[in-house]
Amino acid sequence: MTRTVDLNADMGESFGAWSLGDDAGLLDIVTSANIACGYHAGDPDVMAATMKHAVAKGTGIGAHPGFPDLQGFGRRRMSVPHGTLGNMVRYQLGAAQAMARAAGGAVRHLKLHGALANMASEDLAMARACYQAALSVDPEIIVMVLAGTAQQQAAQELGCKTACEIFADRAYNDDATLVDRSLPGAVIHDPAEAGRRMVEMVREGAIITASGKRIPARIDTICLHGDTPAAVAIAADVRRALQDSNVELAQFSGAVL
């Protein structure tokens, strides 16, 4: 098996005096970084420092917008009119672009966070509203989508540059959405298991669900969450397992679906 895949991680999620995740450790492993924009996590100082570190590492920079929910880390569902939702995405993307430019870099992709991403994976109109908003700011931005869901359908209908994503540390439902975090087995904590799963999915070109179902998928990038205790260990094991299986690691190109 020889193919190329990107590794991405959510980061820049510390806030003020509160530190979350090992961004420096992850930036030694991943090829793309999704940086929080201040709504669900992060603040201007954290954004500036994370952008600077990503630029120094040559890591692809992405804006990671979420719901305005610092207390709930953006993981609580909200009912927001699509017009307002679009402006929330524009606002956060603009902040990310400013910070990246000041650090000598540029935002090349956008990935929705948490409950916003989960809802958009189920709701085509909501996904379209988010992506249209981002494209109104930057028509060339690469939209990172949860493979096999309404997010991917929205990006395909919009004809935008797209990167299809699977998750190393999350279990899947049979409709390609993620198992709710409140359920047993939703989050995978064993680094070896995470690495094994990713090699199998990349080899088969399919999402493998908790029930064992195979859902054919374009796999451009693999998400490695940065906010769990085993984050860096999982990221390292996934990278090692892929390389041992002759998979090349590189930033995604963002080919149109």
Coordinates of C-alpha atoms in Angstrom, one line a residue:
M1 CA 0.0 0.0 0.0
T2 CA 1.4 3.3 -1.1
R3 CA -0.6 6.5 -0.8
T4 CA -0.4 10.0 0.8
V5 CA -2.4 11.2 3.8
D6 CA -2.4 14.3 5.9
L7 CA -2.4 14.3 9.7
N8 CA -4.3 17.1 11.4
A9 CA -4.9 18.2 15.1
D10 CA -7.1 20.7 16.8
M11 CA -5.0 23.1 18.9
G12 CA -4.6 26.6 20.3
E13 CA -7.3 25.7 22.8
S14 CA -5.8 27.1 25.9
F15 CA -7.4 30.2 27.4
G16 CA -5.8 32.9 29.6
A17 CA -4.3 31.1 32.6
W18 CA -5.8 27.7 31.6
S19 CA -3.6 25.5 29.5
L20 CA -5.0 22.6 27.4
G21 CA -3.1 20.1 25.3
D22 CA 0.5 19.7 24.2
D23 CA 0.5 21.8 21.0
A24 CA 4.3 21.8 20.8
G25 CA 4.3 18.0 20.9
L26 CA 1.6 17.7 18.3
L27 CA 3.3 20.1 16.0
D28 CA 6.2 17.8 15.8
I29 CA 3.9 15.1 14.4
V30 CA 1.1 16.6 12.4
T31 CA 1.1 18.2 8.9
S32 CA -1.9 20.4 9.4
A33 CA -3.2 22.4 12.5
N34 CA -6.7 23.5 13.2
I35 CA -6.4 26.5 15.4
A36 CA -9.3 27.7 17.7
C37 CA -10.6 31.2 16.9
G38 CA -11.7 32.4 20.4
Y39 CA -15.4 31.2 20.4
H40 CA -15.1 27.7 21.9
A41 CA -11.5 28.1 23.1
G42 CA -8.4 30.1 22.6
D43 CA -7.7 33.9 22.9
P44 CA -5.7 36.4 21.0
D45 CA -2.4 35.6 22.8
V46 CA -2.9 31.8 22.4
M47 CA -3.8 32.3 18.7
A48 CA -0.7 34.4 18.1
A49 CA 1.6 32.0 19.8
T50 CA 0.1 28.9 18.1
M51 CA 0.2 30.5 14.7
K52 CA 3.8 31.5 15.2
H53 CA 4.8 28.0 16.2
A54 CA 2.9 26.4 13.2
V55 CA 4.6 28.7 10.8
A56 CA 8.0 27.8 12.2
K57 CA 7.2 24.1 11.8
G58 CA 5.9 24.5 8.2
T59 CA 2.5 23.1 9.3
G60 CA -0.6 23.9 7.3
I61 CA -2.8 26.4 9.2
G62 CA -6.5 26.0 9.4
A63 CA -9.2 28.1 11.1
H64 CA -11.3 26.1 13.6
P65 CA -14.5 28.0 14.3
G66 CA -17.1 26.7 16.8
F67 CA -20.1 27.9 18.8
P68 CA -19.6 30.8 21.3
D69 CA -19.4 28.4 24.2
L70 CA -16.2 28.7 26.2
Q71 CA -17.7 27.0 29.3
G72 CA -18.9 24.0 27.3
F73 CA -15.8 23.9 25.0
G74 CA -18.1 24.2 22.0
R75 CA -19.6 20.8 22.6
R76 CA -23.1 21.9 23.5
R77 CA -25.6 22.1 20.7
M78 CA -27.1 25.5 19.9
S79 CA -30.0 26.7 17.7
V80 CA -28.6 29.6 15.7
P81 CA -30.2 31.1 12.5
H82 CA -28.2 30.3 9.4
G83 CA -27.5 34.0 8.7
T84 CA -26.0 34.5 12.2
L85 CA -24.2 31.2 11.9
G86 CA -22.6 32.4 8.7
N87 CA -21.4 35.6 10.3
M88 CA -20.0 33.7 13.2
V89 CA -17.9 31.7 10.7
R90 CA -16.8 34.8 8.9
Y91 CA -15.8 36.5 12.1
Q92 CA -13.7 33.6 13.4
L93 CA -12.1 33.0 10.0
G94 CA -11.2 36.7 9.8
A95 CA -9.5 36.5 13.2
A96 CA -7.5 33.5 12.1
Q97 CA -6.4 35.1 8.9
A98 CA -5.2 38.2 10.7
M99 CA -3.2 36.2 13.3
A100 CA -1.7 33.9 10.6
R101 CA -0.7 36.8 8.5
A102 CA 1.0 38.6 11.4
A103 CA 2.9 35.4 12.1
G104 CA 4.2 35.2 8.5
G105 CA 1.7 32.5 7.4
A106 CA -1.7 32.1 5.9
V107 CA -4.9 30.2 6.6
R108 CA -5.3 27.4 4.0
H109 CA -8.2 25.5 5.3
L110 CA -11.3 25.6 7.6
K111 CA -12.7 22.9 9.8
L112 CA -15.8 23.2 12.0
H113 CA -15.5 22.4 15.7
G114 CA -17.4 20.3 18.2
A115 CA -21.2 20.5 18.3
L116 CA -21.2 22.8 15.3
A117 CA -19.4 20.2 13.2
N118 CA -21.6 17.4 14.5
M119 CA -24.8 19.3 13.7
A120 CA -23.4 20.2 10.2
S121 CA -22.6 16.5 9.6
E122 CA -26.3 15.8 10.0
D123 CA -27.8 19.0 8.4
L124 CA -27.0 19.8 4.8
A125 CA -28.4 23.3 4.9
M126 CA -26.5 24.1 8.0
A127 CA -23.2 22.8 6.5
R128 CA -23.9 24.8 3.4
A129 CA -24.5 28.0 5.4
C130 CA -21.1 27.6 7.2
Y131 CA -19.1 26.8 4.0
Q132 CA -20.7 29.5 1.9
A133 CA -19.8 32.0 4.6
A134 CA -16.2 30.8 4.6
L135 CA -16.0 30.9 0.8
S136 CA -17.4 34.5 0.8
V137 CA -14.3 35.5 2.7
D138 CA -11.8 33.3 0.8
P139 CA -13.1 31.5 -2.3
E140 CA -9.9 29.4 -2.5
I141 CA -10.0 28.1 1.1
I142 CA -10.0 24.3 1.5
V143 CA -13.0 23.1 3.4
M144 CA -12.2 20.1 5.7
V145 CA -15.3 17.8 5.9
L146 CA -16.3 14.8 7.9
A147 CA -16.1 12.1 5.2
G148 CA -19.4 10.5 4.2
T149 CA -21.7 13.0 5.9
A150 CA -23.8 16.0 5.0
Q151 CA -20.6 18.1 5.3
Q152 CA -19.1 16.3 2.3
Q153 CA -22.3 16.6 0.4
A154 CA -22.5 20.4 1.0
A155 CA -18.8 20.9 -0.1
Q156 CA -19.5 18.8 -3.2
E157 CA -22.6 20.8 -4.2
L158 CA -20.6 24.1 -3.7
G159 CA -17.8 22.8 -5.9
C160 CA -15.1 24.1 -3.4
K161 CA -11.7 22.7 -2.6
T162 CA -12.2 19.9 -0.1
A163 CA -10.3 17.7 2.3
C164 CA -12.2 14.6 3.5
E165 CA -11.4 13.7 7.1
I166 CA -11.6 10.6 9.3
F167 CA -10.9 10.4 13.1
A168 CA -8.2 8.3 14.7
D169 CA -9.6 8.4 18.2
R170 CA -13.4 8.4 17.7
A171 CA -15.9 5.5 17.0
Y172 CA -18.3 5.8 14.1
N173 CA -22.0 5.2 13.7
D174 CA -23.3 3.3 10.6
D175 CA -24.2 6.6 8.9
A176 CA -20.6 7.9 9.1
T177 CA -21.3 10.3 12.0
L178 CA -19.4 10.1 15.2
V179 CA -20.6 8.1 18.2
D180 CA -21.8 10.6 20.9
R181 CA -19.1 11.2 23.4
S182 CA -21.5 10.4 26.2
L183 CA -21.7 6.7 25.1
P184 CA -19.2 4.0 26.0
G185 CA -16.4 3.4 23.5
A186 CA -17.0 6.7 21.7
V187 CA -13.4 7.9 22.4
I188 CA -10.5 5.6 21.7
H189 CA -7.7 6.0 24.3
D190 CA -5.3 3.1 23.3
P191 CA -2.6 4.5 20.9
A192 CA -1.9 1.1 19.4
E193 CA -5.6 0.6 18.6
A194 CA -5.8 4.0 17.0
G195 CA -2.8 3.3 14.8
R196 CA -4.2 -0.1 13.8
R197 CA -7.6 1.4 12.9
M198 CA -6.1 4.1 10.7
V199 CA -4.0 1.7 8.7
E200 CA -7.0 -0.5 8.1
M201 CA -9.2 2.4 7.0
V202 CA -6.6 3.9 4.7
R203 CA -5.8 0.4 3.2
E204 CA -9.5 -0.3 2.5
G205 CA -10.4 3.3 1.5
A206 CA -13.3 3.1 3.9
I207 CA -14.7 4.2 7.3
I208 CA -15.0 1.2 9.6
T209 CA -17.9 1.7 12.0
A210 CA -18.3 0.4 15.5
S211 CA -20.5 -2.4 14.1
G212 CA -17.9 -3.4 11.5
K213 CA -19.7 -1.8 8.5
R214 CA -17.4 -0.5 5.7
I215 CA -18.4 2.9 4.2
P216 CA -16.3 3.7 1.1
A217 CA -14.7 7.1 1.6
R218 CA -12.1 9.5 0.2
I219 CA -9.5 9.8 3.0
D220 CA -7.4 13.0 2.7
T221 CA -6.6 13.6 6.3
I222 CA -6.8 12.0 9.7
C223 CA -7.7 13.9 12.8
L224 CA -5.7 13.5 16.0
H225 CA -7.5 15.3 18.9
G226 CA -5.2 17.4 21.1
D227 CA -7.3 17.7 24.2
T228 CA -7.0 14.2 25.7
P229 CA -4.3 12.9 28.1
A230 CA -3.0 10.4 25.5
A231 CA -3.1 12.8 22.6
V232 CA 0.6 13.0 21.7
A233 CA 1.0 9.2 22.3
I234 CA -1.9 8.5 20.0
A235 CA -0.6 10.9 17.3
A236 CA 2.8 9.3 17.4
D237 CA 1.5 5.8 17.2
V238 CA -0.8 6.7 14.3
R239 CA 2.1 8.4 12.4
R240 CA 4.4 5.4 13.0
A241 CA 1.8 2.8 12.0
L242 CA 1.1 4.7 8.8
Q243 CA 4.7 5.1 7.9
D244 CA 5.4 1.4 8.7
S245 CA 2.6 0.6 6.2
N246 CA 4.3 2.7 3.5
V247 CA 1.9 5.6 3.7
E248 CA 3.4 9.0 2.9
L249 CA 2.5 11.9 5.1
A250 CA 1.9 15.3 3.5
Q251 CA -0.5 18.2 3.5
F252 CA -3.6 17.6 1.5
S253 CA -4.1 19.3 -1.9
G254 CA -7.8 20.1 -1.4
A255 CA -9.0 18.6 -4.7
V256 CA -12.6 19.4 -5.6
L257 CA -14.9 16.4 -5.0

